[in-house]
Amino acid sequence: MTIETSSFTVASQPSGLRIFFRNRASAVGTAVLILLVLLAVLGPVLSPYDPLSIGVGETMAPPSLTHIFGTDELGRDIFSRASLGVGVSLFVGFVAAAMSSTIAILIGCISGYFGAFVDDVLMRMTEIFQVIPRFFLAILLVAFFGASIVNIVIAIGLLSWPESARVIRAEVMSLKNRQYVSSARIAGASTASIIFGEILPNALGPVIVNATLQVGQAMLLEAGLSYLGLGDPNRISLGLMLHQSQEIMRTAWWATALPGSLIFFAVLAANLVGDGLNDLFNPRARAR
Amino acid sequence: MVEATSKANGGDAVATDVAAAGKARAKRGIRFRYARYVARRLLQAVPIIVVIVLINFTLIQAAPGDPVYALIGQMETTPEYIAQVREEFGLDEPLPQQFLSYIAKIATFDLGYSFRFRQDVSGLIFERVPATFLLMGTALVISSLLGIGLGVIAGRRPFGWTDNAATIFALAGFSMPVFWLGQLVLLVFALKLPWFPVQGMVSLRAPSHGWGYIASVLHHLVLPATVYGIYHLTLIFRMTRIKMMDVLVQDFITTARSKGAGERRVLFVHALPNAILPVITVIGYNFGFMLAGSVLVETVFGWPGLGRLMYEAINARDYPLLLGLFVVISLFVIIANVLTDIIYALIDPRILYR
Amino acid sequence: MQWMRMLAFAAGAFCAALMVATPPVAAQQRGGTMVIALSGEPSALVGFLHTDTGGHSIAANIFSGLVGLNEDFEPVPELARSWEISKDGLTYTFHLDPNARFHDGVPVTAEDVAFTFNDVVAKYHPSRGSWWPNVESATAEDEHTFVMKLKKPFPPLLTLLAYQLRSGAEILPKHIYEGSDPMTNPANEHPIGSGAFKFVEWSKGSHVVLERNDDYFMEGKPYLDRLIFQFIPDPNTRILAFERGEVDFIDYTAVPHNEVARLAKDPRFKLLTGADAIAVQGMWLLNVRKGPLAKNEVRQALSYAIDVNEISDKALFGAGRPAHSFLNSNLKWAFNGSYDVYDRDVEKANELLDEAGYPRGDNGIRFTINILWAAGRPYDGKSAEIIRDQLRDVGVTADVKTYDRPTFIEKVFDQWDFDTAMQLYSTGPDPAISVVTRYHTKQINHSPFTNAMGYSNPELDKIFDEDASEVNEEKRKENWDEAQKILMQDLPAIPVFEFPDGHLANARLMDAVTGPYGYFQSRHNAWFKD
């Protein structure tokens, strides 16, 4: 059908990758993210120590050949813990971002496509979630319902969708009257397949950008919750490590240095990738 | 869809109407439109706030942990005492009744009585507002100046090395856990180099008045506001950069350049004003985000603001205070959004008719 | 212990009063502002509303109690210049200082004292249930004589009255509180007492300022011009502010333990001990109601499995001591650590667990328990993690869970929904006040910091009941010896560490701590050396 050519997604055009990597910062960001994912996957295999084990070394031992990033106040190996922590933090970041994007896509699409009453109701709801101070609500949710990693992810995911939903809604509203959509409708495609098959792929760009940025945001939010004592003690995240080792920051600088800089690089990388993607989906940047 | 069209038509009709009227009448008309617009937005806030109260009320009731436990302190107590405190605070009433009496109270602008502080909630909240606004306001100025400045530099030559450097700098602040950044800054600028005080809002050991007091507050403000400002600079930077990229390729810029305008003039006189609008929106709409994020900065720097109060209210299960804070902060956010829209409308009046 | 000494002391109390009232020869310098850091904002400045340490460390300066305690745990005069105790130990007669005035100029009379106890403490204080029911009457005999009559002898009464954090015995002005609801009286916001310092302002979220009371009834005191209490929630910021000189004093509850060793060596600072009376223990509470923990052998096995030395070394950075009994070693007269036979012995623990009918499964695991701890107490969290690690050696899996404080209290102390939990228990100033409330069968009552473990031993209850009115010091010692033996045998909880009780202070600050309640006592003796 003729629809195919016109519904071609922006990202799949051959120039996409080139545009993305033309921005050296986002290329570096991608590389860093890949490295961190590798660390999260391989780290626990490579690291010689059990991250939960107390006293695998002296307490607060500075970096050395046996403990390349030193040990913490309980004599646990910081590198082993951090490589586990990267995984947990990335998990929080990606799952929370995926969750909020899914909600945003559902609400944005439905709202934008159906308009009228449905739109009104959904947009009022979005407004409410935009107005509520989200970090407070996240603290409240986690404080009240327990500091488990699942609760933390849910709290962050549930609270960060409104912006993306609005963006999607606007895109859908402008796309739904395009000709290829009308033709699909006339061809008898179901509403769901029109929304998700025809409209969504073309509206996805900004959502992907937002989602990437939210990965970093979610990791920071989790760290913030940990700082307030609301981290999950059974899942060592970088935020939790950073919070716990803050106590010994003055005596053992290495204890905060690794988790702190890993969060920094992870969030920075996610942000750089997000920026690169943003340029990619921004028509003017593409024109250059 | 049909509705959208009719709305647009209605808007156009009004617009032509205004254009056709005399200058004075138009002015009055616009003022009237503003008033009506503000009134409408504030009216819309009422159901939003009721729903926010309902959501939080439900959450709070579903939550474990009893406010009584936060009140007694460190020593053991008896079941009789717990019952006594529950009764004192009306916690023994049925839930729907608690909810209705709360709604009835806030309708008369009475936010209730805090368990934790045994004081009127509104008093507690408004005592903290100036501290938070001072911190946020200063942080906003810092982040706007830096963010817009860097954004202009970056947007001028996208993908060049200046862009990359500015991007990384702007994102760096946004990528560090703000409490960690705060601690590092304290270590360096308060301890190793004893230039700034560690915590608090004013020096208490040597009480000061008048200008001395102001100087002391400003001295205490520098570190927290900078840390907070650096954290929020990114959003402003990002928007400025993209808009500058958009604007700089437009015809009127080429025209200005061809007329021999200097680069600085092109950037700041021709391009920036056209790029600034969405930046203002970003600042306005992030008000709530900033307000809530303040709890971390306030904790690190011992700043007596709303964020701390909210955190304490959660820890103490101080429901009236918690609900009061949600109501007041939501109102602030709504007001900030309305103000943002008005600023927007001053430049682009079409928004009023939407 | 102190019973006999107390009687002897009461006889010569007047002399003692004179001695204490006369300042020693060393000339205290006047002036200066002492800044005290608190980890959180108190809920109220009046003592009858709560048992919050921060609140009392302010209130103790604004209000006066009847008696105080000196470093040897002996009662010393405060509002009461002297007192007598009847031979049967039932009647306490207090003679008030005729010079004492409230900050508004009205003299303090026995009427105020009687009002404070009968109309406020008896009705509103959270911990009154542990002692007030034993009070027959509290009356004003004449303007300066106050009499308290008991139903049964209660030797620790003076100790308790001096321990205002628990007794709430801070004398209120009757003329301000009478006829009002004390809970909502506006004076709670601008408290008026008869203490060494007057209330100036409470800047919510930030600080409380008190200033010198020139009319203080103790001649020549206080020496300081102002006291400031600043609320600094972040422990790192607190210690930075202290190092920077913005703060002069951090009490033991707010001291970050990892910094103690380093700062104590610094000539600008000093470490003060003097929270001995509170004698806080880090306890690992075991819910004896259900599952493996219902068996005494299992509890003993857990005690063999853990190494309390490693815990106090690592979780408290060596600032604390390992605990060896249900009483803290600060309570020298009663403490007996010899019943702690549980040096770490993994083999023995494994044996006991096998015998108890919990063999290792195919995966090497016998059973799983949870360890709850309350957020904001890093030492509890670290202890829990170390215990989790140590239990792995005996095939017990521990699931560490953290909750914010109100949830923790509800789960552990109200719903009893836990296997094990980390909790600080004070064991002083007298175990009859603070240990009985944790392990007596009567104390299985769904309220905070009581017997959440569900532990009941009639033999022990009997000892507790007898001891409450035991006058003989030797006999009391025997009672507590037996009690410790039983508790260490039954193990409703495992004593883990003795909480570090050092306060950090500016080296120039003198006499800030002059009794066993150093963390919240009145600072009327404190002064700054040049």
Short mmCIF file of N, CA and C in Angstrom, two decimals, chain A residues 128 131, chain B residues 44-54 103 106 326-328 330-331 334:
data_model
loop_
_atom_site.label_atom_id
_atom_site.label_comp_id
_atom_site.label_asym_id
_atom_site.label_seq_id
_atom_site.Cartn_x
_atom_site.Cartn_y
_atom_site.Cartn_z
N ILE A 128 -3.37 17.26 36.94
CA ILE A 128 -3.24 16.96 38.37
C ILE A 128 -1.85 16.40 38.66
N VAL A 131 0.72 19.05 38.58
CA VAL A 131 0.69 20.03 39.65
C VAL A 131 1.23 19.45 40.96
N GLN B 44 -10.51 26.52 37.71
CA GLN B 44 -10.15 25.16 37.32
C GLN B 44 -9.29 24.50 38.39
N ALA B 45 -8.59 25.33 39.16
CA ALA B 45 -7.70 24.79 40.18
C ALA B 45 -8.48 24.11 41.29
N VAL B 46 -9.71 24.57 41.51
CA VAL B 46 -10.47 24.03 42.65
C VAL B 46 -10.65 22.52 42.54
N PRO B 47 -11.23 22.01 41.43
CA PRO B 47 -11.36 20.55 41.37
C PRO B 47 -10.00 19.85 41.42
N ILE B 48 -8.99 20.44 40.82
CA ILE B 48 -7.67 19.81 40.86
C ILE B 48 -7.22 19.63 42.30
N ILE B 49 -7.42 20.68 43.08
CA ILE B 49 -6.97 20.60 44.47
C ILE B 49 -7.79 19.59 45.25
N VAL B 50 -9.09 19.56 44.98
CA VAL B 50 -9.92 18.57 45.69
C VAL B 50 -9.42 17.16 45.36
N VAL B 51 -9.13 16.92 44.08
CA VAL B 51 -8.65 15.58 43.71
C VAL B 51 -7.30 15.29 44.35
N ILE B 52 -6.42 16.30 44.38
CA ILE B 52 -5.11 16.09 45.01
C ILE B 52 -5.29 15.75 46.49
N VAL B 53 -6.18 16.46 47.15
CA VAL B 53 -6.44 16.16 48.56
C VAL B 53 -6.96 14.74 48.69
N LEU B 54 -7.88 14.39 47.78
CA LEU B 54 -8.47 13.05 47.86
C LEU B 54 -7.40 11.97 47.67
N ILE B 103 -12.24 18.73 54.06
CA ILE B 103 -12.62 19.53 52.89
C ILE B 103 -13.41 20.77 53.33
N ILE B 106 -10.87 23.31 54.59
CA ILE B 106 -10.04 24.07 53.64
C ILE B 106 -10.88 24.99 52.78
N PHE B 326 0.54 19.89 50.50
CA PHE B 326 0.17 19.52 49.14
C PHE B 326 -0.77 20.56 48.54
N VAL B 327 -1.72 21.02 49.34
CA VAL B 327 -2.66 22.03 48.84
C VAL B 327 -1.92 23.32 48.49
N VAL B 328 -1.11 23.79 49.42
CA VAL B 328 -0.45 25.08 49.20
C VAL B 328 0.54 25.00 48.04
N SER B 330 0.57 22.87 45.54
CA SER B 330 -0.16 22.73 44.29
C SER B 330 -0.69 24.09 43.84
N LEU B 331 -1.20 24.85 44.80
CA LEU B 331 -1.68 26.19 44.46
C LEU B 331 -0.55 27.05 43.89
N ILE B 334 0.11 26.01 40.40
CA ILE B 334 -0.93 26.48 39.48
C ILE B 334 -0.73 27.98 39.21
#
